[in-house]
Tab-separated table of C-alpha atoms (C1' of nucleotides) in Angstrom:
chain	number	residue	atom	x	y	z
A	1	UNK	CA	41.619	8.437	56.063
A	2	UNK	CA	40.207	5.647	53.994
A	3	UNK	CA	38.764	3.178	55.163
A	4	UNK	CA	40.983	0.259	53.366
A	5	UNK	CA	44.258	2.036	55.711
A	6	UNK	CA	41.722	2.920	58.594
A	7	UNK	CA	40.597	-0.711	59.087
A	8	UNK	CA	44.101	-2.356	58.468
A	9	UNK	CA	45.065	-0.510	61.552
A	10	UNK	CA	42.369	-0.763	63.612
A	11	UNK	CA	43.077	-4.906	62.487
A	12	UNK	CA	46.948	-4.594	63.512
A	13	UNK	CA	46.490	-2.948	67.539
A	14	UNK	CA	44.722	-6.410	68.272
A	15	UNK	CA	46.149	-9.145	65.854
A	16	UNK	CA	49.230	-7.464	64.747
A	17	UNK	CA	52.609	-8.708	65.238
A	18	UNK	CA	54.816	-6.282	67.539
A	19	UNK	CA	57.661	-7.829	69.328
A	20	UNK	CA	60.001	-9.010	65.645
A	21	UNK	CA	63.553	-8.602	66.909
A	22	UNK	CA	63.372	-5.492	64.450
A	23	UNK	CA	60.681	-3.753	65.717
A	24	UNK	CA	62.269	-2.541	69.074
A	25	UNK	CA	63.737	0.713	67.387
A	26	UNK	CA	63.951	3.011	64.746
A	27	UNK	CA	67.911	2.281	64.003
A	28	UNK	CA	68.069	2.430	59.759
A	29	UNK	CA	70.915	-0.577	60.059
A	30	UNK	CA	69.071	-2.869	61.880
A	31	UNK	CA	66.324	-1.889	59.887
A	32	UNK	CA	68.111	-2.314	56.591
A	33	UNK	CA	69.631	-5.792	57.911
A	34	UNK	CA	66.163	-7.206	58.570
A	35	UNK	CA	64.711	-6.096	55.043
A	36	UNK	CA	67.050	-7.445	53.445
A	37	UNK	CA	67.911	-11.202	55.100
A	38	UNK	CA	63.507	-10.830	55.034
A	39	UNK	CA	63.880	-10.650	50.744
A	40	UNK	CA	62.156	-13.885	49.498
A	41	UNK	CA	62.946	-15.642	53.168
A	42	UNK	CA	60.504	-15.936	55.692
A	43	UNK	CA	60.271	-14.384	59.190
A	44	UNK	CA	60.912	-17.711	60.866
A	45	UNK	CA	63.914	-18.193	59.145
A	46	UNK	CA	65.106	-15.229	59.686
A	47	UNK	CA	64.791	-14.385	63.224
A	48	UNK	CA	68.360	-16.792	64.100
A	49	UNK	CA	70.611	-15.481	61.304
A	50	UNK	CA	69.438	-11.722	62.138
A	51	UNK	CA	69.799	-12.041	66.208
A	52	UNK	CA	73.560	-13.450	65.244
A	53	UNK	CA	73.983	-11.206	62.842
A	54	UNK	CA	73.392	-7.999	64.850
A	55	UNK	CA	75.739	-9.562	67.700
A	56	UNK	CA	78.550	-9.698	65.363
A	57	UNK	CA	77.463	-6.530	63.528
A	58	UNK	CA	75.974	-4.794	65.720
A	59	UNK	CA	77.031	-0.997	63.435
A	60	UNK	CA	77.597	-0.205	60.008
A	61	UNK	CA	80.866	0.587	61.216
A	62	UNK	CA	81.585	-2.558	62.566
A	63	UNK	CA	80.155	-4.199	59.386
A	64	UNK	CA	81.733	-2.058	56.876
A	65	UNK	CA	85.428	-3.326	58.558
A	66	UNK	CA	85.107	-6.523	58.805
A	67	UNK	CA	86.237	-9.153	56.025
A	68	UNK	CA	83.966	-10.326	53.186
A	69	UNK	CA	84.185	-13.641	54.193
A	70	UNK	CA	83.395	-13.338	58.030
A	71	UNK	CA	79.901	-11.834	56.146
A	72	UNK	CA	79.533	-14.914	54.124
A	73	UNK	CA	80.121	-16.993	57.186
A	74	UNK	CA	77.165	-15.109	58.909
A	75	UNK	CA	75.145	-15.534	55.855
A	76	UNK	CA	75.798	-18.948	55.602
A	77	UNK	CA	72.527	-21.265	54.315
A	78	UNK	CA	70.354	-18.312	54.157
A	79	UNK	CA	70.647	-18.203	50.302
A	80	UNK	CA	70.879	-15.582	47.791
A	81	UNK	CA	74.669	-14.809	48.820
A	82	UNK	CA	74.733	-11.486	46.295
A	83	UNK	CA	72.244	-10.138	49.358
A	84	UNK	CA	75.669	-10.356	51.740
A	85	UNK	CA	77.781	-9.091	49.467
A	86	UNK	CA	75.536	-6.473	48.301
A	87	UNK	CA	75.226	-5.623	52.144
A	88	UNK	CA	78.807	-5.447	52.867
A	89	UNK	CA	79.489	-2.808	49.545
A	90	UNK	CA	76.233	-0.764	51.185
A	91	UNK	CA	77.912	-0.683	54.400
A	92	UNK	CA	81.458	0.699	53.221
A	93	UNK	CA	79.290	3.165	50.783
A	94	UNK	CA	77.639	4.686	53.490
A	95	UNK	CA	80.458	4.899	55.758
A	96	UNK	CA	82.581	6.647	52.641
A	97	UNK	CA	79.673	8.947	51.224
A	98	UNK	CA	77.185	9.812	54.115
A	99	UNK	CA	79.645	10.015	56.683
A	100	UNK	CA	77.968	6.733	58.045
A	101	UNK	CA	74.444	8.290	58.097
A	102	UNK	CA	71.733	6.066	56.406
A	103	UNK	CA	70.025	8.163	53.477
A	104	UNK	CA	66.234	9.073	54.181
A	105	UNK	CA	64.549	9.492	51.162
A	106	UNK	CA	63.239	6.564	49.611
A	107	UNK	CA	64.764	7.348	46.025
A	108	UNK	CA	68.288	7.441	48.001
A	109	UNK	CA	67.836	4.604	49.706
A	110	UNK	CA	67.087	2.596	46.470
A	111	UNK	CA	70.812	3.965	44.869
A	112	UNK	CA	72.267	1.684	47.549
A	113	UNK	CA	73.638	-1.727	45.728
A	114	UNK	CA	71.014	-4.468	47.223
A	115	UNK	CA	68.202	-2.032	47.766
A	116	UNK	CA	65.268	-2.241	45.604
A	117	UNK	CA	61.932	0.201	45.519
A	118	UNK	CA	60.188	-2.007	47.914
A	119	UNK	CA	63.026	-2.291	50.022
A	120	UNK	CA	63.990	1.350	49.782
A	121	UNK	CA	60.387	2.243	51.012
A	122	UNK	CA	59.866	-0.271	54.003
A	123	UNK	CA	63.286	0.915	55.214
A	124	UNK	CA	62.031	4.647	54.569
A	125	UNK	CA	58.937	3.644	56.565
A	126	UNK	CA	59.840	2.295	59.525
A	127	UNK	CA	63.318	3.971	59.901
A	128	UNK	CA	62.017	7.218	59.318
A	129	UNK	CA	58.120	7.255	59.491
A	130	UNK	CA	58.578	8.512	55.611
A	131	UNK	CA	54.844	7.880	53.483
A	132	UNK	CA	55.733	5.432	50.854
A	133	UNK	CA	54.672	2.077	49.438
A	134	UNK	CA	55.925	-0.814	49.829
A	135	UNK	CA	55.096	-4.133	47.283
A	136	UNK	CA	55.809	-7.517	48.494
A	137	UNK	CA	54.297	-10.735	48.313
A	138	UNK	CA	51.911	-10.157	51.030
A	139	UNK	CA	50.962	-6.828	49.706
A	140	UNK	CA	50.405	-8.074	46.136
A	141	UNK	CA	48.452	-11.050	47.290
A	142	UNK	CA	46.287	-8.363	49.200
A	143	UNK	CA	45.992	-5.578	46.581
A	144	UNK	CA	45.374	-8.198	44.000
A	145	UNK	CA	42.445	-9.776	45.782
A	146	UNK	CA	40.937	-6.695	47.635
A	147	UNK	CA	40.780	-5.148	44.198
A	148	UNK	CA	40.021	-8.306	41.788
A	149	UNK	CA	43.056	-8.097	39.444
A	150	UNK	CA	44.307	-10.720	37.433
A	151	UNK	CA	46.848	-11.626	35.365
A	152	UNK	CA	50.339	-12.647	37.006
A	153	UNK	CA	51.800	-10.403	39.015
A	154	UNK	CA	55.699	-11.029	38.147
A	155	UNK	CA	54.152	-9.344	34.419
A	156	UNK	CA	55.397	-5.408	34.073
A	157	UNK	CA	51.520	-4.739	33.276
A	158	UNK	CA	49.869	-6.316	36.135
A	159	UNK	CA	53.313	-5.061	38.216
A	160	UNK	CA	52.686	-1.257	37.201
A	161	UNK	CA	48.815	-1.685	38.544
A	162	UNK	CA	49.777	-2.947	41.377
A	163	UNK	CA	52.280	-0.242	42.139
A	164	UNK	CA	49.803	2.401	41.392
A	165	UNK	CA	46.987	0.893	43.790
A	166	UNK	CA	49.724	0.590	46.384
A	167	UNK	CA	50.356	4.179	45.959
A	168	UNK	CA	47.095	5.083	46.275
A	169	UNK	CA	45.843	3.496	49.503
A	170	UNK	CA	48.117	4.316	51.228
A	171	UNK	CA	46.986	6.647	54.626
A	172	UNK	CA	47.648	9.838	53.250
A	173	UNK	CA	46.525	12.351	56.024
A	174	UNK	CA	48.626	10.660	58.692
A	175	UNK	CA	49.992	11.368	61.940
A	176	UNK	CA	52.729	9.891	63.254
A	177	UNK	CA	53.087	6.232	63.297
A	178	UNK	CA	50.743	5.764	61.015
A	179	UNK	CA	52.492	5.031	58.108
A	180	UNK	CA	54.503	2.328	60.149
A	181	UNK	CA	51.639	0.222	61.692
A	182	UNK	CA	50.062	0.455	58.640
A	183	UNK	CA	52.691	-0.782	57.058
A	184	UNK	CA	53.325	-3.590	59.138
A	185	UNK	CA	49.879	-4.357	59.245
A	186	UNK	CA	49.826	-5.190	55.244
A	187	UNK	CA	52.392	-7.539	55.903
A	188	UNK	CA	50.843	-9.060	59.018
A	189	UNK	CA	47.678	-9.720	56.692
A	190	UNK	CA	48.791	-11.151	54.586
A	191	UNK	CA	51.223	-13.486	56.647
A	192	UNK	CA	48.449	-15.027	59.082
A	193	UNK	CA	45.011	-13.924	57.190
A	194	UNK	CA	45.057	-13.425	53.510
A	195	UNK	CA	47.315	-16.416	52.966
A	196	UNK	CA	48.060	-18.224	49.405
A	197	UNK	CA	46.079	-20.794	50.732
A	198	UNK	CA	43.281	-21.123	52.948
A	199	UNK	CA	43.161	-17.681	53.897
A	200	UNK	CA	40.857	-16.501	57.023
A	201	UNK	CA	38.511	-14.156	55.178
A	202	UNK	CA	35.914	-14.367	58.292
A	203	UNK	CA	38.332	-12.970	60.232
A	204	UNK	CA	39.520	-10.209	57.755
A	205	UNK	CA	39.275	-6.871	58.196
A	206	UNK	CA	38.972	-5.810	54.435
A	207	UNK	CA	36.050	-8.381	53.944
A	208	UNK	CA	33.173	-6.308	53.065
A	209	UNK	CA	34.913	-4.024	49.993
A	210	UNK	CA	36.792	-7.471	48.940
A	211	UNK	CA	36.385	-7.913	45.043
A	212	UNK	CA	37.622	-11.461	45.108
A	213	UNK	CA	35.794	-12.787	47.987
A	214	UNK	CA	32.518	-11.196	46.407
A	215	UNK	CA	32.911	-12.452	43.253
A	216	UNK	CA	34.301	-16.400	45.001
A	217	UNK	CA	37.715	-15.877	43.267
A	218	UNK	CA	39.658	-15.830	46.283
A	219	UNK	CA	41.622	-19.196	45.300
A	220	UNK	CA	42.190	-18.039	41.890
A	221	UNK	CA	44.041	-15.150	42.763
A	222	UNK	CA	46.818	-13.830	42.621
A	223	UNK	CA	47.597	-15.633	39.177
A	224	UNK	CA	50.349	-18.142	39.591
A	225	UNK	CA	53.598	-17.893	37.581
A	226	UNK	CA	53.770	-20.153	34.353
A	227	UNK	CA	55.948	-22.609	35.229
A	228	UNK	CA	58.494	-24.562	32.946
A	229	UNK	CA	59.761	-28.077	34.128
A	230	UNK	CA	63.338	-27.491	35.385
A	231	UNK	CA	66.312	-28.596	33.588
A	232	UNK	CA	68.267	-31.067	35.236
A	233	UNK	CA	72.232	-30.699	35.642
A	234	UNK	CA	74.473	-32.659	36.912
A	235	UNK	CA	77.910	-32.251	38.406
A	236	UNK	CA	80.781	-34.129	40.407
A	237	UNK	CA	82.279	-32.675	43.591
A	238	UNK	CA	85.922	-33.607	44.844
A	239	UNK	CA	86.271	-34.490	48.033
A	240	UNK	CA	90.539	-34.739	47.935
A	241	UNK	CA	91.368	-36.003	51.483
A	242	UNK	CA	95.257	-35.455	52.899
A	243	UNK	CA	95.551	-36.688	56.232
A	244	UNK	CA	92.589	-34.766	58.340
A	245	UNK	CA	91.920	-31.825	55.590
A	246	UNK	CA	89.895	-31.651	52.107
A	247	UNK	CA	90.695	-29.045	49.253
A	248	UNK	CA	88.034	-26.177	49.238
A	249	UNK	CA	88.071	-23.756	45.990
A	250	UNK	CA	86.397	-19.847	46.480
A	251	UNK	CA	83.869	-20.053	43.405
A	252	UNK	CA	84.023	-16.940	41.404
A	253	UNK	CA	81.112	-14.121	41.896
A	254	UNK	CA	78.968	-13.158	39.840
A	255	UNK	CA	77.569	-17.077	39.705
A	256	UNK	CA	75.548	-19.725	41.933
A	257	UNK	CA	77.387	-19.823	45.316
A	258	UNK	CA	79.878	-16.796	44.143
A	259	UNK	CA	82.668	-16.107	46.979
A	260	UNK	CA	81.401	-19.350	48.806
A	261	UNK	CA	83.932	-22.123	49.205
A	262	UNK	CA	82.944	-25.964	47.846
A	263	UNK	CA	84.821	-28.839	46.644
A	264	UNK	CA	86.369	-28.786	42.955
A	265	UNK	CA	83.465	-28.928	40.792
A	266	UNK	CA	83.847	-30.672	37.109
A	267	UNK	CA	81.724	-32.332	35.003
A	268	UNK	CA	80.483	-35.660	35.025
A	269	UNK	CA	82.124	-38.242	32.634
A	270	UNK	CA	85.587	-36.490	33.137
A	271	UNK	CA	88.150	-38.975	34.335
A	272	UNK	CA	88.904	-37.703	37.936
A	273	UNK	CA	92.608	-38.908	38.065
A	274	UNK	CA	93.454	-37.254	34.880
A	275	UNK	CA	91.855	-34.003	35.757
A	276	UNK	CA	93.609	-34.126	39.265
A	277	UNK	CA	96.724	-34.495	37.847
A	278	UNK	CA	96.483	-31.995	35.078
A	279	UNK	CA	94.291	-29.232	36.493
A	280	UNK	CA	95.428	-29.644	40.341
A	281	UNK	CA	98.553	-30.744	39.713
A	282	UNK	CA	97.535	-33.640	42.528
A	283	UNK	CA	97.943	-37.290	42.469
A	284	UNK	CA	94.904	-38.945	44.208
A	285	UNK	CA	93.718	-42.235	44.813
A	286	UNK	CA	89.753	-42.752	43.950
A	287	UNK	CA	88.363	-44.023	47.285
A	288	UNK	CA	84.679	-44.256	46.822
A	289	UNK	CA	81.747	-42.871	45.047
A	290	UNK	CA	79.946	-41.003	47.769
A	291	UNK	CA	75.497	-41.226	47.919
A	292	UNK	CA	74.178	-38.724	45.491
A	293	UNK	CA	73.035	-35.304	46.655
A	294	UNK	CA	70.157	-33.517	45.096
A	295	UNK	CA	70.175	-30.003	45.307
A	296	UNK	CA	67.130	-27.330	43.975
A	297	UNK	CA	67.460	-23.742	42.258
A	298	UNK	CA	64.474	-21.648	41.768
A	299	UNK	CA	65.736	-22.267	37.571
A	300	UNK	CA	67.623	-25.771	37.606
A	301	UNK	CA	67.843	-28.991	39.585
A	302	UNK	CA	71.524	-30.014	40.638
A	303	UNK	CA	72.448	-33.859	41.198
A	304	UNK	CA	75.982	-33.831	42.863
A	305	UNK	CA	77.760	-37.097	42.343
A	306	UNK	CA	80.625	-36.829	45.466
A	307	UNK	CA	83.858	-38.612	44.864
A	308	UNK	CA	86.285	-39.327	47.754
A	309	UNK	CA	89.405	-39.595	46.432
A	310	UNK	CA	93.333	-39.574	48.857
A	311	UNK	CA	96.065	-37.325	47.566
A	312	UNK	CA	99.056	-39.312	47.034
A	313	UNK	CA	101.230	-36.678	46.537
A	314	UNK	CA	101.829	-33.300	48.423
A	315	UNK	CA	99.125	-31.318	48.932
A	316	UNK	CA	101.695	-28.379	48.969
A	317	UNK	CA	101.208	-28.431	45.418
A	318	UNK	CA	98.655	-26.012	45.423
A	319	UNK	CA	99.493	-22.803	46.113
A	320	UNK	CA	96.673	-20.273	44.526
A	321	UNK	CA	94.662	-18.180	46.710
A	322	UNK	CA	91.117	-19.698	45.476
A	323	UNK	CA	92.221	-22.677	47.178
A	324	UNK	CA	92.400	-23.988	50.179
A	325	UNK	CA	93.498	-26.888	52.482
A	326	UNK	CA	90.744	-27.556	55.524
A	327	UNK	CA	89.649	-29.812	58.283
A	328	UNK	CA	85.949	-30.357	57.452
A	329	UNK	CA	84.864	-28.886	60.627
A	330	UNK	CA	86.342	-25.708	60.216
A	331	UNK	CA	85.097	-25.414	56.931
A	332	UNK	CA	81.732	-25.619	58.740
A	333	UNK	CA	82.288	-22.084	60.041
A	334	UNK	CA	83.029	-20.931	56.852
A	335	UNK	CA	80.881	-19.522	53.846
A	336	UNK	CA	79.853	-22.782	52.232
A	337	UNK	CA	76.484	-23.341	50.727
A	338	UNK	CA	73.840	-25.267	52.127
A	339	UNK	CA	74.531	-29.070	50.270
A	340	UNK	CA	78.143	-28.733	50.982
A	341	UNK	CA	77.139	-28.407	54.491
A	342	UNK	CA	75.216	-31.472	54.707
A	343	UNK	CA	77.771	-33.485	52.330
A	344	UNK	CA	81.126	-32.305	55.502
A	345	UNK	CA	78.587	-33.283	58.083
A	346	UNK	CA	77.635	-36.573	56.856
A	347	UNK	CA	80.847	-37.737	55.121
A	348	UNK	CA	83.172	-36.463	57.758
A	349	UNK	CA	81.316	-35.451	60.968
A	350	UNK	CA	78.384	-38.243	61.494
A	351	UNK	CA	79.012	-41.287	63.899
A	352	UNK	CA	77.690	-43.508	61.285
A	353	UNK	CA	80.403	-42.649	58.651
A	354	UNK	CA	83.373	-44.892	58.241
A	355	UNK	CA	85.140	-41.687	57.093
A	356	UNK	CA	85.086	-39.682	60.245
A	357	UNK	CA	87.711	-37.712	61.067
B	1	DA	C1'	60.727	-8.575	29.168
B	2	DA	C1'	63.274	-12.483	30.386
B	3	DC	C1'	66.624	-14.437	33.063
B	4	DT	C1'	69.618	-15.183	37.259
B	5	DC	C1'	70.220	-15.680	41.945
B	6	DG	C1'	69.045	-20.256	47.419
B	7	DG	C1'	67.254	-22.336	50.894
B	8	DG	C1'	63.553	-23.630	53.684
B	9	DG	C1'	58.576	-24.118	54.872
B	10	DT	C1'	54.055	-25.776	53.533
B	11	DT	C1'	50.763	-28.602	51.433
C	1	DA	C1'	56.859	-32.398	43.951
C	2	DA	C1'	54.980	-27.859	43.388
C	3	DC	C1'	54.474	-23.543	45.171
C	4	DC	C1'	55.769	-19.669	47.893
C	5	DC	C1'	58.482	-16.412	50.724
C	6	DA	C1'	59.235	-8.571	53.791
C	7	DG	C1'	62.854	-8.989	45.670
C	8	DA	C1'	66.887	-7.196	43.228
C	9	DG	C1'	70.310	-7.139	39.547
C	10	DT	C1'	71.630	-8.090	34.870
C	11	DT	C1'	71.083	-8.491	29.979
DNA sequence: AACTCGGGGTT
DNA sequence: AACCCAGAGTT
């Protein structure tokens, strides 16, 4: 075996992690689950939405019956909502064309809606002790230092090398478990030793063969992303009050927040009266402008400018499905994206608000 | 190849 | 405020 997969798992017996809510069996759902809530979202963050999510869900038969919403709801300020509904589709898929059996090779796996290559291979890993390579942030901030390569690794060129190194350390004459704890050992690495910043290279395993720590490039690699400054947008949110409830729309999917339910977005500068009256069909009363709400995409910044505004006519009025009538505090337990959260809490919810309901 | 999709943690 | 995180899908 080499010596790069040899000393990784020597490394991982000792200062490995092995007691992630995922690691106590070999069950391709829960597997699948935890790879994918675990795309761009750290462990830490995880661990709470997964732990609830397998107690609601605890089979892909369970999951692939219940409603698309009661998914959302689950998923609820963990971000990247496609991964939810992208789950839910897998689930039924399954169910429909493998008889509810997971797939087990790697380029099946990676058919499945959600599923990428590196996702496909950790779930072919540890579900089914399968040899493939997996390419994460951790392992790319490894491979890219251990072997001194440059260039940005989001770029297909420096992408493609890193692929082919992944391939090619991995521990090829194996026996089993292997392939696992190696595995998780990459990822363990690079979590608590080979870090973005201030990483422990005293304590690594991999420190004698290192390229970057040879040459003192450690802090210059991997190669950050070129960043442009973000454009700023800005939008005004509806907060249409009849007696204890506020309006709620379902935004349309594909889009930011698609299937998740907010206030009536329009744009700012629109008269808010008018538009009530002629898109809503509502009379309303302007209340208040509400404290602005900043809000951060990886590609855009978001300033939300909330208005509090009282129907004065029936709220009956509205009758289309993508709508909705709510107390605040239900709408908590429903699939509403993180700033909407805090906006119900603090408007509606907080001690301090004269608009508690 | 470039762009779209979130939210939270860290520094 | 910038950067990053067990990336994937679309165009």
């Amino acid at each position: 075996m080499s010596t790069f997969a040899e000393q990784l798992i020597i490394w991982h017996d000792q200062h490995g992690r092995h007691h992630l809510p995922w690691q106590k069996n070999r069950d391709p759902y829960a597997i699948w689950l935890s790879e994918v809530m675990l795309q761009q979202t750290q462990v830490n963050t995880v661990i709470p939405y997964y732990v609830r999510f397998m107690q609601e869900f605890p089979t892909i038969s369970s999951l692939a019956q219940a409603p698309l919403d009661a998914v959302l709801s689950l998923w609820s300020g963990l971000g990247y909502y496609s991964r939810a509904r992208n789950l839910h589709v897998t689930a039924r898929k399954v169910m429909h064309h493998y008889q509810g059996q997971f797939p087990c090779a790697r380029e099946a796996i990676q058919h499945l809606p959600g599923i990428g290559r590196s996702t496909a291979a950790a779930i072919a890993v540890f579900a089914f002790g399968q040899c493939e390579a997996i390419l994460d942030g951790n392992v790319k901030r490894i491979f890219t230092r251990y072997f001194g390569i440059s260039g940005f690794p989001g770029e297909t060129k420096t992408q493609n090398l890193l692929w082919k190194k992944a391939e090619e350390s991995l521990p090829i004459h194996y026996h089993n478990g292997k392939i696992e704890t190696y595995t998780q050992a990459l990822m363990d690495l690079g979590t608590a030793v080979c870090t973005r910043r201030a990483p422990l290279c005293k304590a690594c395993p991999l420190q004698s063969e290192c390229v970057a720590l040879k040459e003192n490039r450690v802090d210059q690699l991997p190669t950050t992303k070129p960043r442009m400054p973000l454009p700023q947008k800005e939008a005004t949110f509806l907060l249409l009050m009849h007696q204890q409830d506020i309006l709620l729309e379902q935004r349309p999917a594909p889009g930011i927040w698609g299937e998740l339910w907010c206030p009536p977005e329009i744009g700012i500068g629109i008269d808010v009266i008018t538009y009530c009256q002629h898109n809503l069909n509502i009379e309303v009363r302007a209340l208040i402008e509400l404290p602005i709400l900043d809000h951060q995409f990886t590609h855009f910044k978001l300033r939300i400018h909330p208005q509090l505004l009282q129907v004065i006519s029936s709220k009956s009025l509205i009758t289309q499905p993508r709508f909705i009538w709510t107390k605040p505090s239900d709408a908590l337990a429903k699939g509403i994206p993180a700033p909407v959260r805090k906006l119900l809490k603090r408007t509606f919810l907080s001690e301090l608000s004269p608009y508690k309901i």
